[in-house]
Amino acid sequence: MKKNKILSSILVSALLCSAAFSGCSLVTTNNKADMEQVIATVNISQSSAMENDSLNSYKEAVTASNVLKRDLVSAYLNVGSTYAQYGMSGEQIVDMLVNSLVNTEVISQYAVLNLLKDKVDNGESNALEQYLAKETEKDKYEYLLSAEEIDEVKYNFFKTLNTSLDSYEKQFIEEETNEQRGTETRTTPGNVDTETENFYPKKDGTLNYFVYTGYSGFGQSDFFGVGGDYTLQNSGDYLENESYLEDTNESSRKKAYNRFLNSLNSNYLLTEDDNPSDILSLKYVKDQYVLQLKTAVTNKYYELYEAQVKAKILPEDGSAPDVSYIQTRYDSLFEQQKASYTSASAFETAMGSMGDSSFILYSPSAVDGFAPDEDGNYNTYGYVYNILLPFSNRQNAVLSGLQSERTASNNGKQSENEYFAARNALLGQIETVDQRSAWFNGKTEYAYDASATVSDYYGKDEGRDYLFFENNLKNSDRYEALKNYDGRYAYNGRVAENEDGSYLLLPEKVSIDGMLDELESYVNYVVGSDVVTIETNANYYAETDFYKDGSDKEVDYSKFVYATGSVDFGADFNRNNLFYNVDDSVQYKAMSAINELQYAYTTDTAVLSEYVGYSVGAGATQFIKEFEYATQEAIKNGPGSIAVCAGDYGWHLIYVTYTFNFEGGAVYNTPDWSKIEEEGTFENLFYEYVKSSDLGTAETGLRTTLIQNFSGDESVTHYEDRYQDLVNSLS
């Protein structure tokens, strides 16, 4: 699991991907000299609070830091419009940004002192002397970081530069080739193309990544300590990992870089001494790199706090976890929930926010005011996936006509029965297709031909060649795993790549029975054994009376359930092992397979953004009645249950991911805290939550204290008159 690295200021650095590089200028009347004006100075060593601080003996390391007007302009271009949408005035935004810039300097200076003390505490007795001997701000920050940390900063910085240039070059390529990717998107699983924390590409132990501008003929960069040939061939992993744009060429890349320069120039960010062809020699680029180093130093300081928080639970000497600390946190949250979940609405609200760091520990019972259903059951709250197979446009038109006739008729039950029977006939005609075309021809291409490089996947024997998310699925050392997503379900159809790089897709048509066959086969494939059982109602389409026996008013929604089934989790089912692959569990594998089918087929895209599907209460819901009935009945049968029901949108294929047993008390029984380091267990997730919560609280308190102690008039000088014109222009 990724470590929590919290950097509380949004303005530690005005990154190159910000709106500042859109080619526009915020204050066109300002000249370069005006932009270089100092609007605030910060020097925490001048504060009287430093005299009683444990870092006082290191305060010589702090010198005055200047906040420039261009920093403020860049910050406004970066985030100002966002705050304006919240109703803040231009003056309020500017004041907030100035304070944030100043506070960032305060925290940064204090971080330097802490890291110097940490070096001394770890045996470098002359750390302060070595730091003071460094001549530049860059060298000072790099001294506080390890070689690996410096390479990580360079990698992320160079990658940001390339990303910025990519966005420009893409426009030129589309203009030159008359090619343009579609704008269609489809939700993707979490962590797509997300690199693991602290990753950077290496070759022979050193950073293997460089900036690509198209220009060549430069030597070693003294500032960055890397070569200055900005060709694609010299870009290292940017080339080798095929990160470059298709159809990139020297001409289009140089045009992109020139536009990048124009954007800098329009915001007074180029100097007369800059060599325009040498990106790493630009003063602004160097300054931005120093800001990234400053960010890394601050983050490293925060990591000291993370280690202290972690040590409360996992002692640094490797001894057993301090379960008393985490048990106390668990007990406290449990009691809070017990006192809060006194109504169905309160509990359903909590269900809607459940996640990796938002747990439901307490399950209410009938005694708490929850009424049983007609069968006396209480375990009717849970979560479901929904694969919606929709009516076609033609079928929707027919359905609309049937609905109009149904509304106009005065025949009551007869009209309703006629409508439902006609709708069933339409449902039997539904044929859906794989919905992942946007992952081929949409805004971002995620598809790849796996036939020659992946030995085994579902559909290979049928000539289905294309999978998705190659980075995550084939390079686990570099990229995060995709959560609840197996990744071996090939596109269901034929694919041909056109000369222009687009794809011709011929999807297979799938009926509801075909969809159930796909689900059963794929889940069994992923699990590695036959665990799925599904039964369909053979007389479903022959039904003519959809009311309860003897009733003229009450619809029998059980008659809209076309199929039911389940996945057999076997003896390894453990609700404490939430939604991660723990011990190779059937529960996780089945969920991952069905979730992938959901991404492939459902047209109900809202469910793709939910944690583990829709939360479903025991009483009346906002879902259509057919779906409400089918889900609640399936939830009664527990996790792994399957149901298919009819509806006015089409077929709903439902899978129950998680349920609550309403006998009251602890949802997870007694936690086994020995599993605190076993990733994916409830115990591990709860520990990560406690650690993150404690760290966030500690850092918030730390920032508040430092800002109160060191941002007063003794250490900070403001020059409001130097940016008053900016305030006026925004008023």
mmCIF file of C-alpha atoms in Angstrom, residues 330-607:
data_model
loop_
_atom_site.group_PDB
_atom_site.id
_atom_site.type_symbol
_atom_site.label_atom_id
_atom_site.label_comp_id
_atom_site.label_asym_id
_atom_site.label_seq_id
_atom_site.Cartn_x
_atom_site.Cartn_y
_atom_site.Cartn_z
ATOM 1 C CA TYR A 330 -11.009 0.672 17.176
ATOM 2 C CA ASP A 331 -13.073 0.652 20.393
ATOM 3 C CA SER A 332 -13.548 4.412 20.226
ATOM 4 C CA LEU A 333 -14.837 4.350 16.642
ATOM 5 C CA PHE A 334 -17.014 1.312 17.405
ATOM 6 C CA GLU A 335 -18.723 3.112 20.297
ATOM 7 C CA GLN A 336 -19.229 6.248 18.183
ATOM 8 C CA GLN A 337 -20.968 4.212 15.496
ATOM 9 C CA LYS A 338 -23.065 2.308 18.015
ATOM 10 C CA ALA A 339 -24.353 5.622 19.331
ATOM 11 C CA SER A 340 -24.940 7.016 15.803
ATOM 12 C CA TYR A 341 -26.550 4.140 13.901
ATOM 13 C CA THR A 342 -29.954 4.375 15.540
ATOM 14 C CA SER A 343 -31.995 4.742 12.364
ATOM 15 C CA ALA A 344 -32.022 3.128 8.957
ATOM 16 C CA SER A 345 -31.262 6.455 7.270
ATOM 17 C CA ALA A 346 -28.191 7.015 9.466
ATOM 18 C CA PHE A 347 -26.857 3.576 8.668
ATOM 19 C CA GLU A 348 -27.562 3.893 4.944
ATOM 20 C CA THR A 349 -25.715 7.230 4.904
ATOM 21 C CA ALA A 350 -22.714 5.507 6.454
ATOM 22 C CA MET A 351 -22.941 2.745 3.843
ATOM 23 C CA GLY A 352 -22.715 5.338 1.101
ATOM 24 C CA SER A 353 -19.326 6.531 2.326
ATOM 25 C CA MET A 354 -17.698 3.186 3.123
ATOM 26 C CA GLY A 355 -14.173 2.874 1.748
ATOM 27 C CA ASP A 356 -10.580 1.937 2.492
ATOM 28 C CA SER A 357 -10.429 4.566 5.211
ATOM 29 C CA SER A 358 -14.101 4.810 6.135
ATOM 30 C CA PHE A 359 -15.182 1.689 7.974
ATOM 31 C CA ILE A 360 -18.476 0.350 9.221
ATOM 32 C CA LEU A 361 -17.587 -1.456 12.442
ATOM 33 C CA TYR A 362 -21.003 -1.704 14.056
ATOM 34 C CA SER A 363 -24.062 -3.440 12.656
ATOM 35 C CA PRO A 364 -27.420 -2.416 14.188
ATOM 36 C CA SER A 365 -30.059 -4.964 15.138
ATOM 37 C CA ALA A 366 -33.850 -5.063 15.535
ATOM 38 C CA VAL A 367 -33.442 -3.906 19.107
ATOM 39 C CA ASP A 368 -31.924 -0.686 17.762
ATOM 40 C CA GLY A 369 -35.144 0.083 15.913
ATOM 41 C CA PHE A 370 -34.544 -1.795 12.658
ATOM 42 C CA ALA A 371 -37.618 -3.770 11.628
ATOM 43 C CA PRO A 372 -37.271 -7.220 10.059
ATOM 44 C CA ASP A 373 -38.595 -8.012 6.595
ATOM 45 C CA GLU A 374 -41.680 -10.168 6.085
ATOM 46 C CA ASP A 375 -39.585 -13.306 6.512
ATOM 47 C CA GLY A 376 -38.048 -12.093 9.755
ATOM 48 C CA ASN A 377 -34.640 -11.442 8.218
ATOM 49 C CA TYR A 378 -32.392 -8.493 9.045
ATOM 50 C CA ASN A 379 -29.410 -9.106 6.753
ATOM 51 C CA THR A 380 -30.881 -7.061 3.904
ATOM 52 C CA TYR A 381 -28.293 -4.300 3.674
ATOM 53 C CA GLY A 382 -25.393 -4.666 1.268
ATOM 54 C CA TYR A 383 -23.605 -3.692 -1.928
ATOM 55 C CA VAL A 384 -24.139 -4.864 -5.493
ATOM 56 C CA TYR A 385 -22.562 -4.589 -8.902
ATOM 57 C CA ASN A 386 -24.969 -3.855 -11.758
ATOM 58 C CA ILE A 387 -24.269 -4.911 -15.337
ATOM 59 C CA LEU A 388 -26.994 -3.153 -17.309
ATOM 60 C CA LEU A 389 -27.720 -4.609 -20.748
ATOM 61 C CA PRO A 390 -29.805 -1.870 -22.373
ATOM 62 C CA PHE A 391 -32.582 -1.744 -24.899
ATOM 63 C CA SER A 392 -31.501 -0.654 -28.369
ATOM 64 C CA ASN A 393 -32.715 2.639 -29.808
ATOM 65 C CA ARG A 394 -35.362 0.802 -31.814
ATOM 66 C CA GLN A 395 -36.486 -1.182 -28.777
ATOM 67 C CA ASN A 396 -36.611 1.987 -26.682
ATOM 68 C CA ALA A 397 -38.894 3.562 -29.290
ATOM 69 C CA VAL A 398 -41.228 0.559 -29.105
ATOM 70 C CA LEU A 399 -41.072 0.659 -25.307
ATOM 71 C CA SER A 400 -41.999 4.342 -25.283
ATOM 72 C CA GLY A 401 -45.086 3.514 -27.346
ATOM 73 C CA LEU A 402 -46.035 0.743 -24.928
ATOM 74 C CA GLN A 403 -45.624 3.123 -22.002
ATOM 75 C CA SER A 404 -47.899 5.669 -23.673
ATOM 76 C CA GLU A 405 -50.586 3.033 -24.238
ATOM 77 C CA ARG A 406 -50.192 1.871 -20.637
ATOM 78 C CA THR A 407 -50.704 5.407 -19.326
ATOM 79 C CA ALA A 408 -53.683 6.106 -21.547
ATOM 80 C CA SER A 409 -55.454 2.836 -20.768
ATOM 81 C CA ASN A 410 -58.105 2.573 -18.075
ATOM 82 C CA ASN A 411 -57.931 -1.191 -17.872
ATOM 83 C CA GLY A 412 -55.729 -1.246 -14.735
ATOM 84 C CA LYS A 413 -54.300 -4.697 -14.111
ATOM 85 C CA GLN A 414 -54.992 -5.843 -17.658
ATOM 86 C CA SER A 415 -53.052 -2.919 -19.123
ATOM 87 C CA GLU A 416 -50.169 -3.474 -16.717
ATOM 88 C CA ASN A 417 -49.976 -7.179 -17.551
ATOM 89 C CA GLU A 418 -50.019 -6.415 -21.262
ATOM 90 C CA TYR A 419 -47.211 -3.899 -20.798
ATOM 91 C CA PHE A 420 -45.016 -6.229 -18.766
ATOM 92 C CA ALA A 421 -45.549 -9.117 -21.196
ATOM 93 C CA ALA A 422 -44.668 -6.890 -24.163
ATOM 94 C CA ARG A 423 -41.621 -5.576 -22.306
ATOM 95 C CA ASN A 424 -40.487 -9.143 -21.639
ATOM 96 C CA ALA A 425 -40.716 -9.866 -25.350
ATOM 97 C CA LEU A 426 -38.433 -6.887 -25.998
ATOM 98 C CA LEU A 427 -36.044 -7.967 -23.246
ATOM 99 C CA GLY A 428 -35.682 -11.329 -24.954
ATOM 100 C CA GLN A 429 -34.445 -9.518 -28.066
ATOM 101 C CA ILE A 430 -31.702 -7.495 -26.323
ATOM 102 C CA GLU A 431 -28.221 -8.036 -27.698
ATOM 103 C CA THR A 432 -25.439 -5.993 -26.150
ATOM 104 C CA VAL A 433 -21.782 -5.560 -27.127
ATOM 105 C CA ASP A 434 -18.480 -4.919 -25.400
ATOM 106 C CA GLN A 435 -18.605 -1.261 -24.343
ATOM 107 C CA ARG A 436 -14.830 -0.614 -24.222
ATOM 108 C CA SER A 437 -14.496 1.084 -27.619
ATOM 109 C CA ALA A 438 -13.383 4.303 -25.886
ATOM 110 C CA TRP A 439 -10.311 2.445 -24.624
ATOM 111 C CA PHE A 440 -9.388 1.945 -28.297
ATOM 112 C CA ASN A 441 -10.436 5.107 -30.117
ATOM 113 C CA GLY A 442 -11.320 7.497 -27.331
ATOM 114 C CA LYS A 443 -9.420 10.269 -25.619
ATOM 115 C CA THR A 444 -6.758 7.861 -24.306
ATOM 116 C CA GLU A 445 -5.721 4.560 -25.870
ATOM 117 C CA TYR A 446 -5.438 1.720 -23.349
ATOM 118 C CA ALA A 447 -5.766 -1.304 -25.636
ATOM 119 C CA TYR A 448 -2.878 -3.488 -26.769
ATOM 120 C CA ASP A 449 -2.495 -6.637 -28.845
ATOM 121 C CA ALA A 450 -1.681 -9.344 -26.291
ATOM 122 C CA SER A 451 -1.702 -12.318 -28.643
ATOM 123 C CA ALA A 452 2.092 -12.508 -29.029
ATOM 124 C CA THR A 453 3.176 -11.433 -25.546
ATOM 125 C CA VAL A 454 0.636 -12.902 -23.109
ATOM 126 C CA SER A 455 0.553 -16.688 -22.988
ATOM 127 C CA ASP A 456 -2.823 -17.157 -21.345
ATOM 128 C CA TYR A 457 -5.949 -15.028 -21.131
ATOM 129 C CA TYR A 458 -9.689 -15.458 -21.578
ATOM 130 C CA GLY A 459 -10.714 -15.416 -25.239
ATOM 131 C CA LYS A 460 -7.315 -16.208 -26.731
ATOM 132 C CA ASP A 461 -8.495 -19.542 -28.113
ATOM 133 C CA GLU A 462 -11.336 -17.694 -29.863
ATOM 134 C CA GLY A 463 -9.006 -15.271 -31.639
ATOM 135 C CA ARG A 464 -9.720 -12.377 -29.308
ATOM 136 C CA ASP A 465 -6.393 -10.507 -29.217
ATOM 137 C CA TYR A 466 -6.796 -7.269 -27.285
ATOM 138 C CA LEU A 467 -6.388 -6.625 -23.572
ATOM 139 C CA PHE A 468 -6.081 -3.308 -21.715
ATOM 140 C CA PHE A 469 -3.765 -1.469 -19.298
ATOM 141 C CA GLU A 470 -0.516 -3.097 -20.385
ATOM 142 C CA ASN A 471 1.615 -1.094 -17.948
ATOM 143 C CA ASN A 472 -0.240 -2.234 -14.844
ATOM 144 C CA LEU A 473 -0.701 -5.828 -15.927
ATOM 145 C CA LYS A 474 2.788 -6.560 -17.283
ATOM 146 C CA ASN A 475 5.068 -4.379 -15.161
ATOM 147 C CA SER A 476 4.110 -4.817 -11.523
ATOM 148 C CA ASP A 477 7.512 -3.607 -10.324
ATOM 149 C CA ARG A 478 6.794 -0.187 -11.778
ATOM 150 C CA TYR A 479 3.025 0.224 -11.729
ATOM 151 C CA GLU A 480 0.383 -0.175 -9.049
ATOM 152 C CA ALA A 481 -1.967 -3.147 -9.220
ATOM 153 C CA LEU A 482 -5.486 -2.544 -10.491
ATOM 154 C CA LYS A 483 -7.872 -2.935 -7.598
ATOM 155 C CA ASN A 484 -10.729 -5.439 -7.965
ATOM 156 C CA TYR A 485 -9.859 -5.965 -11.632
ATOM 157 C CA ASP A 486 -8.303 -9.171 -12.990
ATOM 158 C CA GLY A 487 -7.431 -7.866 -16.461
ATOM 159 C CA ARG A 488 -7.524 -11.068 -18.543
ATOM 160 C CA TYR A 489 -10.879 -10.616 -20.272
ATOM 161 C CA ALA A 490 -10.071 -9.868 -23.914
ATOM 162 C CA TYR A 491 -12.179 -7.493 -25.983
ATOM 163 C CA ASN A 492 -15.174 -9.510 -27.197
ATOM 164 C CA GLY A 493 -14.977 -8.988 -30.914
ATOM 165 C CA ARG A 494 -12.672 -8.601 -33.882
ATOM 166 C CA VAL A 495 -10.189 -5.761 -34.046
ATOM 167 C CA ALA A 496 -8.253 -4.315 -36.981
ATOM 168 C CA GLU A 497 -5.777 -1.471 -36.667
ATOM 169 C CA ASN A 498 -6.060 1.162 -39.399
ATOM 170 C CA GLU A 499 -3.095 2.896 -41.014
ATOM 171 C CA ASP A 500 -3.797 6.077 -39.064
ATOM 172 C CA GLY A 501 -3.529 4.223 -35.745
ATOM 173 C CA SER A 502 -7.268 4.076 -35.085
ATOM 174 C CA TYR A 503 -9.110 0.789 -34.723
ATOM 175 C CA LEU A 504 -11.931 -0.877 -36.601
ATOM 176 C CA LEU A 505 -14.034 -2.790 -34.077
ATOM 177 C CA LEU A 506 -16.486 -5.564 -34.880
ATOM 178 C CA PRO A 507 -17.979 -6.542 -31.510
ATOM 179 C CA GLU A 508 -19.795 -9.801 -30.864
ATOM 180 C CA LYS A 509 -23.458 -9.446 -29.972
ATOM 181 C CA VAL A 510 -24.345 -10.927 -26.599
ATOM 182 C CA SER A 511 -27.823 -11.864 -25.342
ATOM 183 C CA ILE A 512 -28.694 -12.140 -21.653
ATOM 184 C CA ASP A 513 -28.064 -15.889 -21.795
ATOM 185 C CA GLY A 514 -24.776 -15.241 -23.553
ATOM 186 C CA MET A 515 -23.877 -12.725 -20.850
ATOM 187 C CA LEU A 516 -24.572 -15.301 -18.141
ATOM 188 C CA ASP A 517 -22.410 -17.802 -20.007
ATOM 189 C CA GLU A 518 -19.599 -15.230 -20.163
ATOM 190 C CA LEU A 519 -19.914 -14.501 -16.453
ATOM 191 C CA GLU A 520 -19.912 -18.151 -15.457
ATOM 192 C CA SER A 521 -17.013 -19.042 -17.733
ATOM 193 C CA TYR A 522 -14.846 -16.046 -16.864
ATOM 194 C CA VAL A 523 -15.308 -16.300 -13.097
ATOM 195 C CA ASN A 524 -14.493 -20.007 -13.234
ATOM 196 C CA TYR A 525 -11.444 -19.199 -15.372
ATOM 197 C CA VAL A 526 -10.131 -16.586 -12.947
ATOM 198 C CA VAL A 527 -10.823 -18.682 -9.850
ATOM 199 C CA GLY A 528 -9.417 -21.814 -11.476
ATOM 200 C CA SER A 529 -12.346 -24.097 -10.645
ATOM 201 C CA ASP A 530 -16.091 -24.382 -11.183
ATOM 202 C CA VAL A 531 -17.585 -22.156 -8.497
ATOM 203 C CA VAL A 532 -20.511 -20.491 -10.306
ATOM 204 C CA THR A 533 -24.053 -21.840 -10.304
ATOM 205 C CA ILE A 534 -26.815 -20.044 -12.237
ATOM 206 C CA GLU A 535 -30.397 -21.126 -12.911
ATOM 207 C CA THR A 536 -32.761 -19.369 -15.301
ATOM 208 C CA ASN A 537 -36.557 -19.361 -15.236
ATOM 209 C CA ALA A 538 -37.506 -21.489 -18.227
ATOM 210 C CA ASN A 539 -41.087 -20.149 -18.186
ATOM 211 C CA TYR A 540 -40.112 -16.501 -17.834
ATOM 212 C CA TYR A 541 -41.310 -15.289 -21.256
ATOM 213 C CA ALA A 542 -44.601 -17.223 -20.968
ATOM 214 C CA GLU A 543 -45.747 -15.282 -17.897
ATOM 215 C CA THR A 544 -48.919 -13.244 -18.411
ATOM 216 C CA ASP A 545 -50.019 -12.334 -14.879
ATOM 217 C CA PHE A 546 -47.515 -10.180 -12.967
ATOM 218 C CA TYR A 547 -49.655 -9.546 -9.893
ATOM 219 C CA LYS A 548 -49.624 -11.367 -6.585
ATOM 220 C CA ASP A 549 -52.188 -14.150 -6.354
ATOM 221 C CA GLY A 550 -55.630 -12.762 -5.640
ATOM 222 C CA SER A 551 -54.520 -9.136 -5.929
ATOM 223 C CA ASP A 552 -55.576 -6.514 -8.448
ATOM 224 C CA LYS A 553 -53.259 -3.838 -7.064
ATOM 225 C CA GLU A 554 -49.994 -5.356 -5.827
ATOM 226 C CA VAL A 555 -47.370 -6.270 -8.431
ATOM 227 C CA ASP A 556 -45.365 -9.438 -7.739
ATOM 228 C CA TYR A 557 -41.813 -8.304 -8.472
ATOM 229 C CA SER A 558 -40.455 -11.811 -8.044
ATOM 230 C CA LYS A 559 -41.882 -12.522 -11.502
ATOM 231 C CA PHE A 560 -39.348 -10.112 -13.027
ATOM 232 C CA VAL A 561 -36.394 -12.150 -11.775
ATOM 233 C CA TYR A 562 -35.095 -14.073 -14.778
ATOM 234 C CA ALA A 563 -32.153 -15.862 -13.134
ATOM 235 C CA THR A 564 -30.541 -16.497 -9.771
ATOM 236 C CA GLY A 565 -27.245 -18.013 -8.754
ATOM 237 C CA SER A 566 -24.174 -17.792 -6.596
ATOM 238 C CA VAL A 567 -20.423 -18.073 -6.393
ATOM 239 C CA ASP A 568 -19.239 -20.711 -3.922
ATOM 240 C CA PHE A 569 -16.516 -19.075 -1.823
ATOM 241 C CA GLY A 570 -15.808 -22.290 0.014
ATOM 242 C CA ALA A 571 -14.248 -22.442 3.440
ATOM 243 C CA ASP A 572 -11.854 -19.533 2.812
ATOM 244 C CA PHE A 573 -14.535 -16.851 3.018
ATOM 245 C CA ASN A 574 -13.616 -14.251 5.623
ATOM 246 C CA ARG A 575 -15.383 -10.889 5.775
ATOM 247 C CA ASN A 576 -12.363 -9.483 7.631
ATOM 248 C CA ASN A 577 -10.415 -9.817 4.392
ATOM 249 C CA LEU A 578 -12.260 -6.958 2.768
ATOM 250 C CA PHE A 579 -11.743 -6.299 -0.917
ATOM 251 C CA TYR A 580 -8.141 -7.235 -1.610
ATOM 252 C CA ASN A 581 -6.492 -10.419 -2.750
ATOM 253 C CA VAL A 582 -5.767 -11.997 0.611
ATOM 254 C CA ASP A 583 -4.543 -15.585 0.593
ATOM 255 C CA ASP A 584 -5.589 -15.949 -3.058
ATOM 256 C CA SER A 585 -9.245 -15.920 -1.998
ATOM 257 C CA VAL A 586 -12.160 -16.983 -4.185
ATOM 258 C CA GLN A 587 -14.079 -13.956 -2.873
ATOM 259 C CA TYR A 588 -11.559 -11.496 -4.286
ATOM 260 C CA LYS A 589 -11.017 -13.359 -7.556
ATOM 261 C CA ALA A 590 -14.735 -13.578 -8.264
ATOM 262 C CA MET A 591 -15.247 -9.909 -7.427
ATOM 263 C CA SER A 592 -12.358 -8.906 -9.688
ATOM 264 C CA ALA A 593 -13.678 -10.984 -12.586
ATOM 265 C CA ILE A 594 -17.246 -9.682 -12.337
ATOM 266 C CA ASN A 595 -16.049 -6.124 -11.837
ATOM 267 C CA GLU A 596 -14.062 -6.440 -15.065
ATOM 268 C CA LEU A 597 -17.162 -7.716 -16.869
ATOM 269 C CA GLN A 598 -18.986 -4.714 -15.450
ATOM 270 C CA TYR A 599 -16.399 -2.395 -17.027
ATOM 271 C CA ALA A 600 -16.737 -4.348 -20.274
ATOM 272 C CA TYR A 601 -20.524 -4.440 -20.608
ATOM 273 C CA THR A 602 -22.533 -2.210 -18.310
ATOM 274 C CA THR A 603 -24.096 0.954 -19.667
ATOM 275 C CA ASP A 604 -24.821 2.041 -16.099
ATOM 276 C CA THR A 605 -21.482 3.843 -15.803
ATOM 277 C CA ALA A 606 -22.329 5.436 -12.439
ATOM 278 C CA VAL A 607 -21.724 2.113 -10.709
#
